[in-house]
Structure formats: structure tokens, C-alpha cells
Amino acid sequence: MRRTNVAVLSITSFIIDSALSSWWMVLPLYLQELGASVAEVGISYAAINAAWAVSQLPGGLLSDRFGRKRVIVMCTSTFIPFFISMLILKSWLAAAIAITISSFFAGLQNPSFSSMIAESSEGSSTARAFGFYNFLMNLGWAVGPLMGAFIIPFWGFDLLFILGALASALCLALRILLLEEAKKAEEMPLRPSLKEFLPFLISISVFSLANGIIAPLIPIHAEKFQKFTTGEIELMFFTAQLFTSIASLIAGSIITRTGGMRGLGFSFVLSGIFSLLWFFSHSYAAFALLSLYYISYFAFAEVSFGTALSGITTRGNRATAFGTATVFAGLSNSIGSYIGGVMWESLQPVVPFLLASSLMVLSPAFLKRVDHNQ
């Protein structure tokens, strides 16, 4: 059961994320194509991220109350009508609202994912389980942009939405048939303490705010200043996600030795350095530096986050703790997206990247008060 759960969640996430990321990486350009300004793109990202964030805590509470599988299956079932609606909605506002609603349900299931992975692995294998999950998830985010790079120039976005609906139906069936609830174990005292958890939340929030600032600006900067075509931008994201997926396997082994909290600190600093260097890069250097930024963020930081929080929680409160942490991170990311869009239009394009880089490098300072053995 334990290996089956991790395998099913990892494989189905690969399938759905491949379909989603085939157009997600160029979503700012798609919204602009539908009539949105850069500021409106930033606002859309803020709403999408906010919906994902605010659903985390209720998602955690529902998961701890009714079980991981029920929440995951219910949320997965909403993705099919979402992709169908994207075939119909052709105004940027309507599309942004639909994505925001879907983002809410995606966030609602997120604490159940992390909790089921933690409960389907034991001790030192937890980091490796998260590493394997992140490997296939990030591989999906690599395959998707590659699909988009070939499909969008010839058939547009609609074919990708059709593939997304089919992928969601397949994954729903697999999750219904193959996922199993982990058996309840004897509970330890409630952890983490506020003294540990508060600085952890602050650090995660500052880092997420910084990443939110530049998230919607990366494809826009790549098109307007680095002079990449939409296909080249998709290929750049493909390259970054491919290396990130491979790095996730390595991250699992490294985080097992260093601990989740130390892993977070290192990944935060490296993310800040590489994201700023990417802004000033061109041609092949841009491909390499975006890959290094993504490896720091989506491989090492993600695996460290899941490992650290799994180590200081129990089954009875784990999903709620994941939900709480992700609410703070997601809302911060949402605020950052709004700030980034406004700063882009009112200041020099380099300013939001400088601010984001500085915040990333400073964010590990709050982790000094947390037990780094976790």
C-alpha cells in the first residue's frame, strides 16, 4: 500500500501536470492575447495564487477529518469541467476566473498529497519519497512546455485543453481505484510548537512573496527583452523543468543527510542569486540560469519543505499544518504577483527582480530559530 500510494500520486501528477504546464508557462502571453494588460496579468496571477492559498487550510482540516483519498478524488473530479470550460471562455477575465476556481480545488487537495506521501513512507525514506514525487511532478512540468512548443504554433491552445480533460479523466479513475488510506498510528504530542512554527512560516512567506513578484514577469521579460519566441520560451521552461525533475531525485538523498531546514536555507539563497542572474542573461545562458533557478526552487526547496514539515508533525495534525504553511506561502506569492505587475509597469523592469532576489537571499535568516535537525 505504501509504495502504491506514492507511485499512484506521482504518476497521476505527472500526467495532469504535463497537460497543465503545456500552456501554463505562457499563461501571461495567453491572457495578453485575450486582451489583458501586464498589470491585469499580475492581478490575475494574484487571484489564482490567492485561491490556491486560501483553500489550503480548509483542505487540511477536511483531510484530517475525512481522509486523504476522499479529498483528492473530489478535487480531481473538478478538473474535467475546468478544461472543457477553457475551450469556451475567450475573454481574459472569464478565463482568469475559471483558472482561479480550478486553482482553489487544486489547493484544496494539496495538504492531502503531502500527508499521504509522508504517511506512505517511513523515517529516512520520507525525503526520498518526496524526491521521487517531485521528480515525476517536475518531469511533467518539463514535458508539458515541450508539448506546447510544438502544438501551440500549429493548433493553438484548444487542443491542449482537450488533452487536459482526457488526462484528468484518466487520473481520476486511477486515483479512485488504486489509492488507499494510511492506517492511523499512535499519536505523539502535538507539534510543532509556535516557537518553531512561526519563524518557519515567516521564512516561507518571505521567500514565496519574492517568487510571486517575478513569476508572471519571466515569460514577458523573455519575449520583450530576451527576444525569445513563444516556442523558444516553452523550450526554455522545458529545459528548466527537465533538469529540475532529475535534480529532485538527487535532492531527496541530499536532504536526507542535511535535514529539511538546512536544505530550505541553501535553496532560498541560491534561488535569489540565479533568478537575478537570469534577468541579465541572453541566449543559451538564459536557458542554463533558469534551470539553476528552478532546481533551487522546485527541487531542493520543495523537497526540503515537505521533509521538514513531515518531521515535526503527526498524522492527526499533519494535513492542517501543511495547509496552514501553504496558506501563508500562497497568499504571499499572490501579493507578490500583484506587486510585480505594478512595479513592471511603473518602474524599470529590473526593479522587481532586484527586490525579489534580495528577499530570497534574506529569507533564511528566520530559520535560525528552528531546529535544523528536522
Coordinates of C-alpha atoms in Angstrom, one line a residue:
M1 CA 0.0 0.0 0.0
R2 CA 2.7 2.4 1.0
R3 CA 4.6 2.2 -2.3
T4 CA 1.4 2.1 -4.3
N5 CA 0.2 5.4 -2.9
V6 CA 3.5 7.2 -3.7
A7 CA 3.6 5.7 -7.2
V8 CA -0.1 6.5 -8.0
L9 CA 0.2 10.1 -6.7
S10 CA 3.5 10.6 -8.6
I11 CA 2.4 9.1 -11.9
T12 CA -1.0 10.8 -12.0
S13 CA 0.6 14.1 -11.0
F14 CA 3.0 13.6 -13.9
I15 CA 0.1 13.1 -16.3
I16 CA -2.0 16.0 -15.1
D17 CA 0.9 18.4 -14.8
S18 CA 2.1 17.6 -18.3
A19 CA -1.3 18.7 -19.6
L20 CA -1.5 21.8 -17.4
S21 CA 2.1 23.0 -17.9
S22 CA 1.7 22.7 -21.7
W23 CA 0.1 26.2 -21.6
W24 CA 0.6 27.4 -18.0
M25 CA 4.2 28.6 -18.6
V26 CA 2.9 31.0 -21.3
L27 CA -0.3 31.9 -19.5
P28 CA 0.7 35.6 -19.2
L29 CA 1.0 35.7 -23.0
Y30 CA -2.3 33.8 -23.5
L31 CA -4.1 36.3 -21.2
Q32 CA -2.5 39.2 -23.1
E33 CA -3.6 37.6 -26.4
L34 CA -7.2 37.6 -24.9
G35 CA -6.8 41.4 -24.2
A36 CA -5.2 41.7 -20.7
S37 CA -2.5 44.3 -19.9
V38 CA 0.6 43.4 -17.9
A39 CA -1.0 44.8 -14.7
E40 CA -4.1 42.7 -15.4
V41 CA -1.9 39.7 -15.9
G42 CA -0.4 40.4 -12.5
I43 CA -3.8 40.8 -10.9
S44 CA -4.9 37.5 -12.5
Y45 CA -1.9 35.7 -11.1
A46 CA -2.6 37.2 -7.7
A47 CA -6.2 35.9 -7.8
I48 CA -5.2 32.5 -9.0
N49 CA -2.5 32.2 -6.3
A50 CA -4.8 33.6 -3.6
A51 CA -7.4 30.9 -4.4
W52 CA -4.8 28.2 -4.2
A53 CA -3.6 29.6 -0.9
V54 CA -6.9 30.1 0.9
S55 CA -8.1 26.6 0.1
Q56 CA -5.1 25.0 1.8
L57 CA -6.2 25.3 5.4
P58 CA -9.8 24.1 4.8
G59 CA -8.2 21.4 2.7
G60 CA -6.0 20.3 5.5
L61 CA -8.9 20.3 8.0
L62 CA -11.1 18.3 5.6
S63 CA -8.2 15.8 5.0
D64 CA -7.6 15.3 8.8
R65 CA -11.3 14.9 9.3
F66 CA -12.5 12.8 6.3
G67 CA -9.3 11.2 5.0
R68 CA -6.7 11.9 2.3
K69 CA -8.3 9.9 -0.6
R70 CA -11.7 11.4 -0.4
V71 CA -10.4 15.0 -0.7
I72 CA -8.0 14.0 -3.6
V73 CA -10.7 12.2 -5.6
M74 CA -13.3 15.0 -5.1
C75 CA -10.8 17.7 -6.2
T76 CA -9.6 15.7 -9.2
S77 CA -13.1 15.3 -10.5
T78 CA -13.4 19.1 -10.9
F79 CA -10.5 19.3 -13.4
I80 CA -12.5 17.8 -16.2
P81 CA -15.2 20.5 -16.4
F82 CA -12.4 23.1 -15.9
F83 CA -10.6 22.1 -19.1
I84 CA -13.8 21.9 -21.0
S85 CA -14.7 25.5 -19.9
M86 CA -11.4 26.8 -21.2
L87 CA -12.5 25.7 -24.7
I88 CA -15.5 28.1 -24.4
L89 CA -14.2 31.1 -22.5
K90 CA -12.4 33.5 -24.8
S91 CA -12.1 36.7 -22.7
W92 CA -9.2 37.2 -20.4
L93 CA -11.4 37.9 -17.4
A94 CA -13.6 34.8 -17.8
A95 CA -10.5 32.6 -18.4
A96 CA -8.8 34.1 -15.3
I97 CA -11.9 33.4 -13.2
A98 CA -12.1 29.8 -14.4
I99 CA -8.5 29.2 -13.7
T100 CA -8.9 30.8 -10.2
I101 CA -11.8 28.4 -9.4
S102 CA -9.7 25.4 -10.6
S103 CA -6.8 26.7 -8.6
F104 CA -9.0 26.6 -5.4
F105 CA -9.7 22.9 -5.9
A106 CA -6.0 22.2 -6.7
G107 CA -5.0 23.8 -3.5
L108 CA -7.7 22.1 -1.5
Q109 CA -6.1 18.7 -2.3
N110 CA -2.5 19.7 -1.7
P111 CA -2.3 19.0 2.0
S112 CA -3.7 15.5 1.4
F113 CA -1.0 14.9 -1.2
S114 CA 1.9 15.8 1.1
S115 CA 0.3 14.0 4.1
M116 CA -0.3 10.8 2.1
I117 CA 3.3 10.8 0.8
A118 CA 4.6 11.3 4.3
E119 CA 2.4 8.6 5.8
S120 CA 3.3 6.2 3.0
S121 CA 7.0 6.4 3.7
E122 CA 8.9 5.9 6.9
G123 CA 11.8 7.7 8.7
S124 CA 14.8 8.4 6.4
S125 CA 12.7 7.3 3.3
T126 CA 10.4 10.3 3.6
A127 CA 12.8 12.7 1.8
R128 CA 13.3 10.1 -0.9
A129 CA 9.6 9.7 -1.3
F130 CA 9.1 13.4 -1.7
G131 CA 12.1 13.4 -4.1
F132 CA 10.5 10.7 -6.3
Y133 CA 7.2 12.6 -6.2
N134 CA 8.8 15.9 -7.1
F135 CA 10.9 14.1 -9.8
L136 CA 7.8 12.9 -11.7
M137 CA 5.8 16.1 -11.0
N138 CA 8.6 18.3 -12.3
L139 CA 9.1 15.9 -15.2
G140 CA 5.5 16.6 -16.1
W141 CA 6.3 20.3 -16.0
A142 CA 9.1 19.6 -18.4
V143 CA 7.2 17.5 -20.9
G144 CA 4.3 20.0 -20.9
P145 CA 6.1 23.0 -22.3
L146 CA 7.7 20.8 -24.9
M147 CA 4.3 19.7 -26.0
G148 CA 3.1 23.3 -26.0
A149 CA 6.1 24.4 -28.1
F150 CA 5.0 22.0 -30.9
I151 CA 1.2 22.2 -30.5
I152 CA 0.5 25.9 -29.9
P153 CA 2.1 27.3 -33.1
F154 CA 0.0 24.9 -35.3
W155 CA -3.2 24.2 -33.4
G156 CA -3.3 26.9 -30.7
F157 CA -4.4 26.3 -27.1
D158 CA -7.7 24.5 -27.6
L159 CA -6.1 21.1 -28.4
L160 CA -4.1 21.4 -25.1
F161 CA -7.4 22.0 -23.2
I162 CA -8.9 18.8 -24.8
L163 CA -5.8 16.8 -23.8
G164 CA -6.1 18.2 -20.3
A165 CA -9.7 17.0 -20.0
L166 CA -8.8 13.5 -21.1
A167 CA -5.8 13.3 -18.8
S168 CA -7.9 14.4 -15.9
A169 CA -10.5 11.7 -16.6
L170 CA -7.7 9.0 -16.7
C171 CA -6.1 10.2 -13.4
L172 CA -9.5 10.4 -11.7
A173 CA -10.1 6.7 -12.5
L174 CA -6.6 5.7 -11.3
R175 CA -6.9 7.6 -8.0
I176 CA -10.4 6.1 -7.3
L177 CA -9.2 2.5 -8.0
L178 CA -5.7 2.5 -6.5
L179 CA -5.3 5.0 -3.7
E180 CA -5.6 3.7 -0.1
E181 CA -5.8 5.5 3.2
A182 CA -2.8 5.0 5.5
K183 CA -3.6 3.3 8.8
K184 CA -3.7 5.5 11.8
A185 CA -0.7 5.2 14.1
E186 CA -0.5 6.1 17.8
E187 CA -0.3 9.9 18.0
M188 CA 2.6 11.8 19.6
P189 CA 2.1 15.1 21.4
L190 CA 1.0 18.0 19.1
R191 CA 3.9 19.5 17.2
P192 CA 5.3 21.9 16.0
S193 CA 5.4 24.4 18.8
L194 CA 4.6 28.0 17.9
K195 CA 8.3 28.9 18.7
E196 CA 9.4 26.6 15.9
F197 CA 6.5 27.1 13.5
L198 CA 6.3 30.9 13.5
P199 CA 9.8 31.6 12.2
F200 CA 9.3 28.8 9.7
L201 CA 6.1 30.4 8.4
I202 CA 7.8 33.8 8.2
S203 CA 10.7 32.5 6.2
I204 CA 8.5 30.5 3.8
S205 CA 6.2 33.6 3.3
V206 CA 9.1 36.0 2.5
F207 CA 10.5 33.5 0.0
S208 CA 7.1 33.0 -1.6
L209 CA 6.5 36.7 -1.8
A210 CA 9.7 37.1 -3.7
N211 CA 9.0 34.3 -6.1
G212 CA 5.5 35.7 -6.7
I213 CA 7.0 39.1 -7.7
I214 CA 8.8 37.6 -10.7
A215 CA 6.6 34.6 -11.6
P216 CA 4.3 36.4 -14.1
L217 CA 7.2 38.5 -15.4
I218 CA 9.6 35.8 -16.5
P219 CA 7.8 34.9 -19.9
I220 CA 7.1 38.6 -20.5
H221 CA 10.7 39.6 -20.0
A222 CA 11.8 36.6 -22.1
E223 CA 9.6 37.8 -25.0
K224 CA 10.2 41.5 -24.9
F225 CA 13.8 41.8 -23.8
Q226 CA 15.5 38.5 -24.4
K227 CA 13.6 38.3 -27.8
F228 CA 12.5 34.7 -27.5
T229 CA 9.5 33.4 -29.4
T230 CA 6.7 31.6 -27.7
G231 CA 8.1 28.3 -28.8
E232 CA 11.6 29.2 -27.5
I233 CA 10.1 30.3 -24.2
E234 CA 8.3 26.9 -23.9
L235 CA 11.6 25.1 -24.7
M236 CA 13.4 27.2 -22.1
F237 CA 10.9 26.1 -19.5
F238 CA 11.1 22.5 -20.7
T239 CA 14.9 22.5 -20.2
A240 CA 14.5 24.0 -16.7
Q241 CA 11.8 21.5 -15.6
L242 CA 13.7 18.6 -17.1
F243 CA 16.8 19.3 -15.1
T244 CA 14.7 20.1 -12.1
S245 CA 13.0 16.7 -12.3
I246 CA 16.3 14.9 -12.3
A247 CA 17.6 17.1 -9.5
S248 CA 14.6 16.2 -7.4
L249 CA 15.9 12.6 -7.1
I250 CA 19.3 13.9 -6.0
A251 CA 17.7 16.4 -3.6
G252 CA 15.9 13.5 -1.8
S253 CA 19.3 11.9 -1.0
I254 CA 20.9 15.2 0.0
I255 CA 18.1 16.4 2.2
T256 CA 18.1 13.0 4.0
R257 CA 21.6 13.9 5.1
T258 CA 21.4 17.6 5.7
G259 CA 17.8 17.9 7.1
G260 CA 14.9 19.8 5.7
M261 CA 15.6 23.1 7.4
R262 CA 19.2 23.4 6.2
G263 CA 18.0 22.4 2.8
L264 CA 15.5 25.3 2.8
G265 CA 18.1 27.8 3.7
F266 CA 20.5 26.8 1.0
S267 CA 17.8 26.6 -1.7
F268 CA 16.4 30.1 -0.8
V269 CA 19.8 31.8 -1.2
L270 CA 20.6 30.0 -4.5
S271 CA 17.2 30.9 -5.9
G272 CA 17.8 34.6 -5.2
I273 CA 21.2 34.5 -6.9
F274 CA 20.2 32.6 -10.0
S275 CA 16.9 34.4 -10.6
L276 CA 18.7 37.8 -10.8
L277 CA 21.5 36.4 -13.0
W278 CA 18.8 35.1 -15.3
F279 CA 17.3 38.6 -15.8
F280 CA 20.6 39.9 -17.2
S281 CA 21.3 36.8 -19.4
H282 CA 20.6 36.1 -23.1
S283 CA 20.6 33.1 -25.4
Y284 CA 21.9 29.8 -24.0
A285 CA 22.9 31.4 -20.7
A286 CA 19.2 32.2 -20.1
F287 CA 18.3 28.5 -20.5
A288 CA 21.1 27.5 -18.1
L289 CA 20.3 30.1 -15.4
L290 CA 16.6 29.5 -15.5
S291 CA 17.3 25.8 -15.0
L292 CA 19.5 26.6 -12.0
Y293 CA 16.8 28.8 -10.5
Y294 CA 14.2 26.2 -11.0
I295 CA 16.4 23.4 -9.5
S296 CA 17.0 25.6 -6.4
Y297 CA 13.3 26.4 -6.1
F298 CA 11.2 23.5 -7.3
A299 CA 13.6 20.7 -6.5
F300 CA 15.6 21.5 -3.3
A301 CA 13.1 23.9 -1.7
E302 CA 10.1 21.7 -2.4
V303 CA 11.7 18.5 -1.1
S304 CA 13.1 20.3 1.9
F305 CA 9.7 21.9 2.7
G306 CA 7.9 18.5 2.7
T307 CA 10.6 16.8 4.6
A308 CA 10.9 19.4 7.3
L309 CA 7.2 19.7 8.0
S310 CA 6.7 16.0 7.9
G311 CA 9.3 15.6 10.6
I312 CA 7.6 18.0 13.1
T313 CA 4.0 16.8 12.7
T314 CA 1.9 13.8 13.4
R315 CA -0.8 12.1 11.3
G316 CA -3.6 13.8 13.3
N317 CA -2.4 17.4 12.5
R318 CA -0.1 16.9 9.5
A319 CA -2.5 18.0 6.8
T320 CA -3.7 21.0 8.8
A321 CA 0.0 22.0 9.4
F322 CA 0.7 21.7 5.6
G323 CA -2.4 23.6 4.9
T324 CA -1.5 26.4 7.3
A325 CA 2.0 26.8 6.0
T326 CA 0.9 26.8 2.4
V327 CA -1.8 29.4 3.1
F328 CA 0.9 31.8 4.2
A329 CA 3.1 30.9 1.3
G330 CA 0.4 31.1 -1.3
L331 CA -1.1 34.4 -0.1
S332 CA 2.4 35.9 0.0
N333 CA 3.0 34.6 -3.6
S334 CA -0.3 36.2 -4.6
I335 CA 0.6 39.5 -3.1
G336 CA 4.0 39.3 -4.8
S337 CA 2.4 38.7 -8.2
Y338 CA 0.3 41.9 -7.9
I339 CA 3.4 43.9 -6.7
G340 CA 5.4 42.5 -9.6
G341 CA 2.9 43.5 -12.3
V342 CA 2.5 47.0 -10.9
M343 CA 6.3 47.5 -10.5
W344 CA 6.9 46.3 -14.0
E345 CA 4.6 49.0 -15.5
S346 CA 5.5 51.9 -13.1
L347 CA 9.3 51.3 -12.6
Q348 CA 12.2 49.9 -14.5
P349 CA 11.8 46.1 -15.3
V350 CA 15.0 45.3 -13.3
V351 CA 13.5 46.7 -10.1
P352 CA 11.1 43.8 -9.3
F353 CA 13.9 41.3 -10.0
L354 CA 16.3 43.1 -7.7
L355 CA 13.7 43.2 -4.9
A356 CA 12.8 39.5 -5.3
S357 CA 16.4 38.5 -5.3
S358 CA 17.1 40.4 -2.1
L359 CA 14.1 39.0 -0.3
M360 CA 15.1 35.4 -1.3
V361 CA 18.6 35.8 0.0
L362 CA 17.4 37.3 3.3
S363 CA 14.5 34.8 3.9
P364 CA 16.7 32.1 5.6
A365 CA 17.5 34.4 8.4
F366 CA 14.3 33.5 10.2
L367 CA 15.1 29.8 10.1
K368 CA 17.9 30.3 12.6
R369 CA 15.4 29.8 15.4
V370 CA 14.2 26.5 14.1
D371 CA 15.7 23.1 14.9
H372 CA 17.8 22.3 11.9
N373 CA 17.9 18.6 12.5
Q374 CA 14.3 18.4 11.1

